[in-house]
XYZ file of C-alpha atoms in Angstrom:
609
model
C 276.328 -2.009 93.648
C 276.354 0.956 91.320
C 279.395 3.238 91.705
C 278.484 6.707 92.934
C 279.161 9.460 90.376
C 280.591 12.611 91.930
C 281.431 16.059 90.580
C 285.134 15.214 90.901
C 284.741 12.258 88.517
C 282.594 14.239 86.067
C 284.883 17.273 85.645
C 287.654 15.465 83.713
C 285.038 13.863 81.448
C 283.352 17.199 80.793
C 286.725 18.819 80.022
C 287.524 15.967 77.646
C 284.168 16.351 75.842
C 284.454 20.126 75.561
C 288.138 20.560 74.722
C 289.126 17.218 73.245
C 291.978 14.825 74.059
C 294.686 17.225 72.863
C 293.805 19.859 75.468
C 293.638 17.132 78.134
C 297.154 15.956 77.289
C 298.462 19.527 77.383
C 296.895 20.001 80.796
C 298.503 16.766 81.996
C 301.890 17.833 80.649
C 301.672 21.206 82.407
C 300.800 19.430 85.626
C 303.746 17.040 85.257
C 306.127 19.932 84.586
C 304.901 21.801 87.665
C 305.303 18.674 89.815
C 308.766 18.055 88.359
C 309.915 21.556 89.249
C 308.557 21.189 92.777
C 310.424 17.885 93.135
C 313.641 19.528 91.901
C 313.300 22.318 94.456
C 312.770 19.618 97.106
C 316.083 17.956 96.058
C 314.197 14.930 94.669
C 315.991 14.990 91.313
C 315.112 11.387 90.392
C 311.387 12.069 90.653
C 311.796 15.352 88.790
C 313.628 13.616 85.937
C 311.035 10.828 85.747
C 308.165 13.326 85.632
C 309.886 15.212 82.807
C 310.239 11.976 80.857
C 306.547 11.177 81.408
C 305.637 14.613 80.024
C 307.680 13.924 76.876
C 306.157 10.452 76.517
C 302.656 11.935 76.603
C 303.455 14.775 74.199
C 306.635 14.551 72.134
C 306.301 18.240 71.222
C 306.905 19.073 74.899
C 310.578 18.132 74.616
C 311.721 21.725 74.221
C 309.439 22.825 77.046
C 310.920 20.404 79.591
C 314.468 20.144 78.251
C 316.050 22.658 80.639
C 314.190 21.218 83.619
C 315.254 17.684 82.720
C 318.883 18.765 82.287
C 318.877 20.522 85.677
C 317.318 17.478 87.338
C 319.837 15.114 85.770
C 322.671 17.449 86.738
C 321.413 17.347 90.319
C 321.423 13.547 90.227
C 325.017 13.508 88.966
C 326.202 16.019 91.548
C 324.795 13.940 94.397
C 327.914 11.795 93.893
C 330.225 14.664 94.877
C 329.012 16.179 98.165
C 331.141 17.720 100.903
C 330.332 18.289 104.595
C 331.619 21.688 105.740
C 331.308 22.738 109.366
C 328.753 25.559 109.609
C 329.748 28.258 112.081
C 326.906 30.739 111.592
C 323.830 31.494 109.514
C 321.879 34.746 109.522
C 319.258 36.371 107.293
C 319.821 39.852 105.812
C 317.983 42.090 103.309
C 318.884 41.273 99.715
C 319.593 44.925 98.917
C 322.526 45.145 101.357
C 323.545 41.649 102.507
C 327.041 42.012 100.982
C 327.806 44.874 103.391
C 327.929 42.275 106.211
C 330.828 40.354 104.660
C 334.211 40.734 106.441
C 335.686 42.790 103.605
C 337.309 46.258 103.631
C 334.926 49.075 104.483
C 333.672 51.204 101.569
C 334.623 48.463 99.080
C 331.104 47.991 97.670
C 329.887 50.558 95.142
C 326.174 50.957 94.462
C 324.838 50.101 91.021
C 324.106 51.567 88.548
C 327.561 53.051 88.151
C 330.233 53.480 85.506
C 331.072 49.768 85.500
C 327.518 48.464 85.814
C 325.360 50.965 83.933
C 322.106 49.075 84.489
C 322.077 47.602 87.971
C 318.792 46.377 89.335
C 319.494 42.718 88.514
C 317.623 41.643 91.611
C 320.619 39.786 93.007
C 323.572 41.772 91.670
C 323.128 45.010 93.596
C 326.667 46.425 93.733
C 330.224 46.188 92.379
C 333.121 45.080 94.587
C 335.818 47.738 94.134
C 338.091 48.166 97.211
C 340.168 51.294 97.652
C 343.541 51.081 95.924
C 342.552 48.181 93.674
C 344.433 48.004 90.383
C 342.414 45.120 88.936
C 338.651 44.678 89.039
C 336.449 41.726 88.099
C 332.796 42.662 87.886
C 329.444 41.668 86.400
C 327.705 43.855 83.847
C 324.938 43.424 81.282
C 325.775 43.222 77.577
C 323.675 44.720 74.773
C 321.226 41.808 75.088
C 320.804 42.352 78.829
C 322.771 39.213 79.777
C 325.257 39.635 82.620
C 328.847 38.601 81.903
C 332.097 38.866 83.858
C 334.456 41.632 82.742
C 337.948 42.604 83.811
C 339.649 45.982 83.832
C 343.064 46.962 85.227
C 345.109 50.077 85.908
C 348.524 49.692 84.195
C 349.107 53.466 84.164
C 346.918 56.534 84.586
C 343.936 55.032 82.741
C 341.924 51.884 83.263
C 341.952 49.401 80.405
C 338.851 48.934 78.282
C 336.651 46.256 79.937
C 337.056 42.808 78.407
C 335.212 39.528 78.853
C 337.246 36.908 80.735
C 337.011 34.016 78.255
C 334.460 31.702 76.681
C 334.635 29.219 79.591
C 333.264 31.780 82.043
C 330.652 33.183 79.665
C 327.298 31.485 79.192
C 323.975 32.260 77.549
C 322.622 33.454 80.906
C 323.824 35.618 83.802
C 327.116 35.487 85.708
C 327.265 37.616 88.880
C 329.487 38.460 91.868
C 332.971 37.468 90.667
C 335.381 37.399 93.629
C 339.116 36.646 93.595
C 340.645 34.480 96.307
C 343.157 36.248 98.592
C 346.071 34.670 96.658
C 344.564 35.640 93.291
C 344.704 32.045 92.041
C 340.964 31.256 92.195
C 337.997 33.149 90.789
C 334.631 32.424 92.414
C 331.366 33.497 90.810
C 327.704 32.520 90.363
C 326.053 31.551 87.079
C 322.598 30.621 85.817
C 323.837 29.400 82.445
C 326.607 26.880 83.165
C 326.282 23.219 84.208
C 323.984 23.365 87.239
C 320.731 22.326 88.902
C 318.748 25.548 88.628
C 318.928 29.136 89.785
C 322.401 30.572 90.387
C 325.026 27.941 91.223
C 328.509 28.609 92.635
C 331.596 27.978 90.491
C 335.336 28.288 90.833
C 337.902 28.730 88.071
C 341.634 28.281 88.663
C 344.312 30.497 87.126
C 346.474 28.547 84.681
C 349.964 30.043 84.678
C 350.954 28.019 81.600
C 348.160 29.357 79.399
C 347.957 32.714 81.174
C 344.185 32.352 81.410
C 341.373 31.069 83.611
C 340.558 27.363 83.340
C 337.136 25.807 82.776
C 335.035 26.594 85.882
C 333.811 23.783 88.122
C 330.479 23.733 89.929
C 331.260 23.734 93.663
C 328.519 21.157 94.242
C 326.433 20.390 97.311
C 325.964 21.996 99.766
C 327.370 25.232 98.271
C 325.220 25.012 95.143
C 321.561 24.051 95.340
C 318.348 24.196 93.275
C 317.939 27.737 94.627
C 320.062 30.876 94.080
C 323.560 30.729 95.582
C 326.111 33.501 95.106
C 328.951 35.698 96.429
C 331.430 33.118 97.744
C 334.627 34.257 99.455
C 337.383 32.806 101.616
C 338.475 35.196 104.358
C 342.036 36.512 104.244
C 342.862 34.977 107.626
C 342.191 31.523 106.173
C 339.545 30.642 108.764
C 336.226 30.930 106.989
C 334.362 30.436 103.739
C 331.285 32.617 103.318
C 328.479 32.669 100.757
C 324.852 33.754 100.377
C 321.732 31.859 99.307
C 317.991 32.431 99.171
C 317.161 28.818 100.088
C 314.446 29.004 102.722
C 314.200 32.818 102.526
C 311.628 35.416 101.567
C 312.096 37.042 98.152
C 313.644 40.193 99.614
C 316.111 38.354 101.884
C 319.097 36.011 101.756
C 320.983 33.891 104.255
C 324.687 34.412 104.795
C 326.443 31.159 105.700
C 329.784 31.156 107.524
C 331.676 27.864 107.195
C 335.011 26.630 108.461
C 337.540 26.901 105.640
C 338.419 23.474 104.260
C 341.374 23.394 101.867
C 340.913 19.684 101.062
C 337.190 18.868 101.162
C 336.330 15.173 101.105
C 333.699 14.377 98.480
C 331.187 11.594 99.020
C 328.021 10.290 97.421
C 324.665 10.922 99.095
C 321.829 8.855 97.674
C 319.073 9.692 100.153
C 317.060 12.806 99.284
C 316.304 13.632 102.922
C 319.984 13.407 103.854
C 320.899 15.703 100.948
C 318.212 18.189 101.933
C 319.457 18.179 105.537
C 323.055 18.701 104.398
C 322.006 21.630 102.199
C 320.085 23.273 105.046
C 323.517 24.108 106.551
C 322.487 24.215 110.181
C 325.103 25.985 112.332
C 327.295 24.053 114.751
C 326.671 24.861 118.414
C 330.303 24.303 119.390
C 331.555 27.657 120.845
C 335.189 26.641 120.326
C 334.631 26.865 116.556
C 333.590 30.527 116.679
C 336.017 33.423 116.508
C 334.394 36.838 116.351
C 337.600 38.805 115.943
C 338.244 37.605 112.418
C 334.641 38.238 111.429
C 334.647 41.871 112.527
C 337.644 42.632 110.310
C 338.200 45.900 112.196
C 341.509 45.863 114.097
C 341.315 49.560 114.991
C 338.140 48.927 116.950
C 339.676 46.336 119.254
C 341.103 48.890 121.749
C 338.886 49.531 124.776
C 339.335 53.308 124.569
C 338.503 53.324 120.876
C 335.373 51.311 121.488
C 334.354 53.693 124.305
C 334.904 56.667 122.000
C 332.807 55.121 119.219
C 329.977 54.336 121.626
C 330.033 57.939 122.871
C 329.836 59.188 119.253
C 326.750 57.031 118.776
C 325.235 58.402 122.005
C 325.802 62.030 120.964
C 324.375 61.371 117.511
C 321.331 59.630 118.985
C 320.608 62.534 121.341
C 320.966 65.083 118.537
C 318.594 63.068 116.368
C 316.101 62.815 119.230
C 316.191 66.581 119.868
C 315.795 67.274 116.156
C 312.748 65.000 115.932
C 311.386 66.439 119.160
C 311.607 70.019 117.800
C 310.081 68.947 114.488
C 307.121 67.443 116.359
C 306.721 70.617 118.423
C 306.690 72.735 115.255
C 304.034 70.463 113.819
C 301.875 70.870 116.927
C 302.321 74.674 116.883
C 301.286 74.828 113.226
C 298.214 72.742 114.002
C 297.407 75.057 116.957
C 297.152 78.140 114.734
C 294.215 76.727 112.740
C 292.592 74.477 115.361
C 289.185 74.886 117.008
C 289.032 76.389 120.486
C 288.430 72.979 122.031
C 291.382 71.467 120.143
C 293.597 74.469 121.012
C 293.186 73.799 124.718
C 294.271 70.186 124.205
C 297.218 71.153 121.987
C 298.357 73.878 124.395
C 298.646 71.376 127.211
C 300.612 68.903 125.037
C 302.987 71.618 123.788
C 303.712 72.853 127.335
C 304.451 69.330 128.560
C 306.892 68.713 125.711
C 308.587 72.094 126.122
C 309.284 71.167 129.733
C 311.099 68.016 128.592
C 313.284 69.797 126.051
C 315.781 71.356 128.571
C 316.527 67.910 130.026
C 317.267 66.528 126.561
C 319.566 69.458 125.775
C 321.328 69.015 129.116
C 321.900 65.288 128.391
C 323.370 66.228 125.025
C 325.715 68.789 126.607
C 326.939 66.201 129.133
C 327.585 63.626 126.411
C 329.439 66.163 124.257
C 331.684 67.083 127.193
C 332.409 63.385 127.854
C 333.261 62.918 124.179
C 335.614 65.912 124.295
C 337.172 64.507 127.480
C 337.978 61.214 125.706
C 339.534 63.178 122.838
C 341.707 65.124 125.339
C 342.829 61.817 126.874
C 343.881 60.632 123.413
C 345.908 63.806 122.882
C 347.503 63.594 126.357
C 348.596 60.023 125.644
C 349.916 60.894 122.182
C 347.213 58.907 120.382
C 346.343 60.269 116.955
C 342.748 59.538 115.915
C 341.193 59.658 112.469
C 337.806 61.238 113.154
C 336.334 60.251 109.770
C 337.200 56.576 110.290
C 335.792 56.536 113.797
C 332.627 58.260 112.588
C 332.289 55.502 109.978
C 332.694 52.888 112.718
C 329.892 54.537 114.649
C 327.657 54.103 111.608
C 328.139 50.323 111.508
C 325.532 47.856 112.695
C 326.788 44.851 114.647
C 324.604 41.761 114.340
C 324.710 38.355 115.956
C 327.281 38.908 118.720
C 325.063 37.090 121.185
C 325.066 33.968 119.023
C 328.855 33.672 119.002
C 329.691 35.145 115.595
C 329.589 38.853 114.819
C 328.423 40.260 111.491
C 329.543 43.877 111.177
C 327.877 46.133 108.646
C 330.182 48.126 106.382
C 329.283 51.265 104.463
C 329.054 51.809 100.721
C 332.008 53.448 99.015
C 331.707 56.424 96.704
C 330.364 55.780 93.218
C 333.511 55.237 91.090
C 334.565 57.702 88.427
C 337.246 56.048 86.315
C 339.360 57.429 83.494
C 338.882 54.487 81.151
C 340.107 53.716 77.675
C 337.335 53.216 75.149
C 337.084 49.704 73.713
C 338.131 49.304 70.118
C 334.991 48.860 68.081
C 335.215 45.643 66.114
C 333.125 45.172 63.027
C 330.470 42.487 63.415
C 330.489 40.196 60.381
C 327.351 38.321 61.474
C 324.556 38.433 58.913
C 322.007 41.065 59.942
C 319.180 43.160 58.567
C 319.464 46.634 60.109
C 317.628 49.965 59.794
C 320.654 51.081 57.797
C 322.843 48.640 55.886
C 326.614 48.400 56.388
C 329.513 47.616 54.084
C 332.221 45.271 55.373
C 335.294 47.063 56.705
C 337.520 44.440 55.038
C 336.433 42.780 51.797
C 338.979 39.960 52.185
C 337.320 36.559 52.466
C 338.573 34.206 55.203
C 340.322 30.910 54.475
C 338.387 27.710 53.998
C 334.933 27.165 52.538
C 332.741 30.284 52.648
C 329.331 30.956 51.121
C 327.921 34.384 50.277
C 324.615 35.584 48.878
C 325.224 37.701 45.786
C 322.607 40.482 45.687
C 323.389 42.447 42.528
C 325.940 43.697 40.002
C 325.917 47.227 38.610
C 328.081 49.692 36.762
C 328.637 52.059 39.697
C 329.698 51.746 43.305
C 326.841 50.854 45.612
C 325.465 53.237 48.214
C 323.971 52.505 51.630
C 320.530 53.029 50.132
C 321.261 50.330 47.519
C 321.874 47.561 50.062
C 318.521 48.035 51.877
C 319.581 47.326 55.459
C 321.777 44.284 54.747
C 325.016 43.731 56.661
C 327.814 42.960 56.053
C 327.891 43.710 52.317
C 331.106 42.906 50.422
C 331.831 44.830 47.253
C 334.382 43.900 44.609
C 335.063 45.240 41.104
C 335.161 42.856 38.139
C 335.984 44.657 34.931
C 333.615 47.610 34.738
C 331.049 46.049 37.059
C 330.662 46.212 40.842
C 329.508 42.980 42.484
C 327.849 43.116 45.902
C 327.352 40.072 48.149
C 326.175 39.765 51.731
C 327.257 37.527 54.606
C 329.994 35.059 55.477
C 328.364 31.643 55.894
C 330.444 28.605 56.791
C 327.802 26.107 55.709
C 325.485 25.895 52.711
C 322.573 25.257 55.072
C 323.238 28.541 56.864
C 323.397 30.477 53.587
C 320.217 28.799 52.344
C 318.389 29.621 55.590
C 319.058 33.327 54.990
C 318.487 33.441 51.217
C 314.753 34.161 51.481
C 315.410 36.914 54.027
C 317.610 38.620 51.441
C 315.030 38.159 48.693
C 312.332 39.684 50.895
C 314.452 42.825 51.089
C 313.796 43.248 47.358
C 316.731 41.289 45.876
C 314.639 38.731 43.992
C 317.556 37.480 41.849
C 319.849 36.889 44.837
C 321.792 33.624 44.655
C 324.305 31.669 46.700
C 327.973 31.742 45.657
C 330.843 29.678 47.118
C 334.540 30.350 47.717
C 337.532 28.354 48.872
C 340.442 30.311 50.371
C 339.037 33.426 48.714
C 338.727 31.899 45.220
C 335.362 31.300 43.542
C 334.272 27.654 43.175
C 330.974 26.022 42.278
C 328.420 25.572 45.030
C 328.239 21.818 44.354
C 332.010 21.421 44.827
C 331.891 23.527 47.989
C 329.162 21.317 49.427
C 331.208 18.206 48.709
C 334.236 19.721 50.402
C 332.037 20.846 53.286
C 330.728 17.309 53.809
C 334.260 15.913 53.704
C 335.666 18.243 56.305
C 332.984 18.314 59.032
C 332.681 15.648 61.730
C 330.356 15.331 64.697
C 330.882 13.193 67.797
C 327.629 11.488 68.776
C 327.203 9.713 72.109
C 324.391 8.035 73.999
C 324.876 8.251 77.810
C 325.242 4.875 79.477
C 322.358 5.651 81.867
C 320.236 6.936 78.994
C 319.908 10.361 80.596
C 323.042 12.324 81.456
C 326.828 12.354 81.301
C 329.270 11.790 84.152
C 330.676 15.076 85.463
C 334.173 14.326 84.145
C 332.849 13.641 80.660
C 330.813 16.849 80.653
C 333.857 18.887 81.670
C 335.856 17.284 78.851
C 333.157 18.204 76.329
C 333.094 21.801 77.575
C 336.846 22.100 77.084
C 336.471 21.536 73.327
C 334.792 24.928 73.055
C 332.474 23.477 70.396
C 328.707 23.466 70.241
C 326.953 20.804 72.322
C 323.441 19.782 71.303
C 321.187 17.589 73.414
C 318.132 15.913 71.944
C 315.831 12.916 72.326
C 315.868 10.015 69.854
C 313.509 7.079 70.392
C 313.100 8.045 74.030
C 316.868 8.185 74.678
C 319.065 11.226 75.314
C 321.627 11.961 72.571
C 324.531 14.419 72.794
C 326.254 15.807 69.683
C 329.504 17.781 69.746
C 330.901 19.559 66.704
C 331.656 20.470 64.083
C 335.229 19.111 63.955
C 337.297 20.066 60.930
C 339.915 17.487 61.863
C 338.839 13.855 62.088
C 341.767 13.029 64.385
C 340.445 15.507 66.982
C 337.006 13.916 66.777
C 338.544 10.459 67.255
C 340.550 11.653 70.278
C 337.415 13.019 71.966
C 335.526 9.791 71.214
C 338.275 7.680 72.799
C 338.435 9.910 75.873
C 334.657 9.820 76.375
C 334.620 6.041 76.136
C 337.415 5.848 78.716
C 335.332 7.978 81.089
C 332.331 5.677 80.701
C 330.229 8.217 78.803
C 328.408 5.476 76.898
C 328.143 4.550 73.225
C 330.211 7.043 71.163
C 330.654 7.359 67.412
C 331.661 9.862 64.718
C 329.306 11.074 62.024
C 329.781 13.367 59.053
């Protein structure tokens, strides 16, 4: 029996005939990548990783395209071995633009962005800066000159705030870090990052203060169910030690986030979860229905509002304000009708006249209700005075502005108000000269012509009998000038490797310096380029390792690699993942890392030059 030919079977053949096999493979790769990302978002990291590998097998040039997705998927697989099971007290959805106002933190402690600390704002997730009244130290997220958000710190040692400084290299990645929050004891710094070891989107991290080094340690991903393939951020532990709270957009619309309230667990038990469905269920963080686990008082974070008389006073303030607003709107509507009456047709005037009269009859009753409520409010105030109770009207007015959400479900979210936009007397940061090779609209001479120790390459651009001007150097930076006899020699750049100098040589020549050439120096003294390259080869070492599973490193091994502070490159060789760490100037250090990685079961490790 002849097989029936359908349109569905013909389309791929027609595409193949029209576009060729190369376009077909590209289409297949795109499809695999899309499926892999969907699998990752569904917590099926094994499938996601396998689909990425299939895409690379079909088209080896797709490695760069799928590299990040494969890394995130493999990270998710590794982190499935370290899951905790917190008790979920509450979960509620809030608008992204103001969700942080519902955290049990001091009122007026969030400052809208953009502001003096965060001049850009509008990150999408990072909407405000946490800056409580009376704070003398602030950690905050702000965009650098490339638009990447980093964590900065400023403090108030005297009358002026210190110039903002980055925390350290461990907490700074090639992508965004947002919502840094100190623990109540100041020993832990929680934040979210898109650029550190994670499984996609913003993950949650914690860094511990190291009193010996006087600095923050390498941050650790908080793992499932705090981190997920979605965006997770703004983690805090409440001061009363009862709750941990964070936000996530898993299962939310784009303009909303969930706030999760969990029982605080000082010693979480980590366990492996191999089943994707079980992991997905864990990460859904469904609230417990046990009423004994819920304590609204600590969530409200408003001790002054606990008194019955204070609550009655606040409610009466709200009632008075509501009536005044209603009367104001009512009068505005009447004015609108009267204006319409003046230019209406005779038929319409009769209709409007009736409506206006009816509404005017209602107005006295509204005004009378307002008068009664005002008198009751004044009566409560007189009771306070008679009983010797001093009230702060501004604070109670602020309480009346708050929205209370979720009381019926057993946990109360109370909405705080924004604080004033900060205006800080701040020291200006010391401008440090950037010695990176650059081509700028206007060239720059190096502030210090001293060459650093070790092997350094420069590109000599010209020699002449007079001092060079900015016009002479044609946008190059940094240009070093030294005098030799009656001649001035100008060179550009500080390159640590010959390969780096060579990669920039043509850029210099294209600026019009056709005779430019590479020169080498050791500890500031001129040596031949060939000798410098020999010394360079002798001094540089790279640790190369092939993961035992052929895909990713154990978490402990990855943390150890990060602590070196050196560059980590990941690539594919003959279908296997290869990690390279370096360069090491000291072979002993390279050997120590190799031994440690082997002990952690990282796989086959070796040292190359």
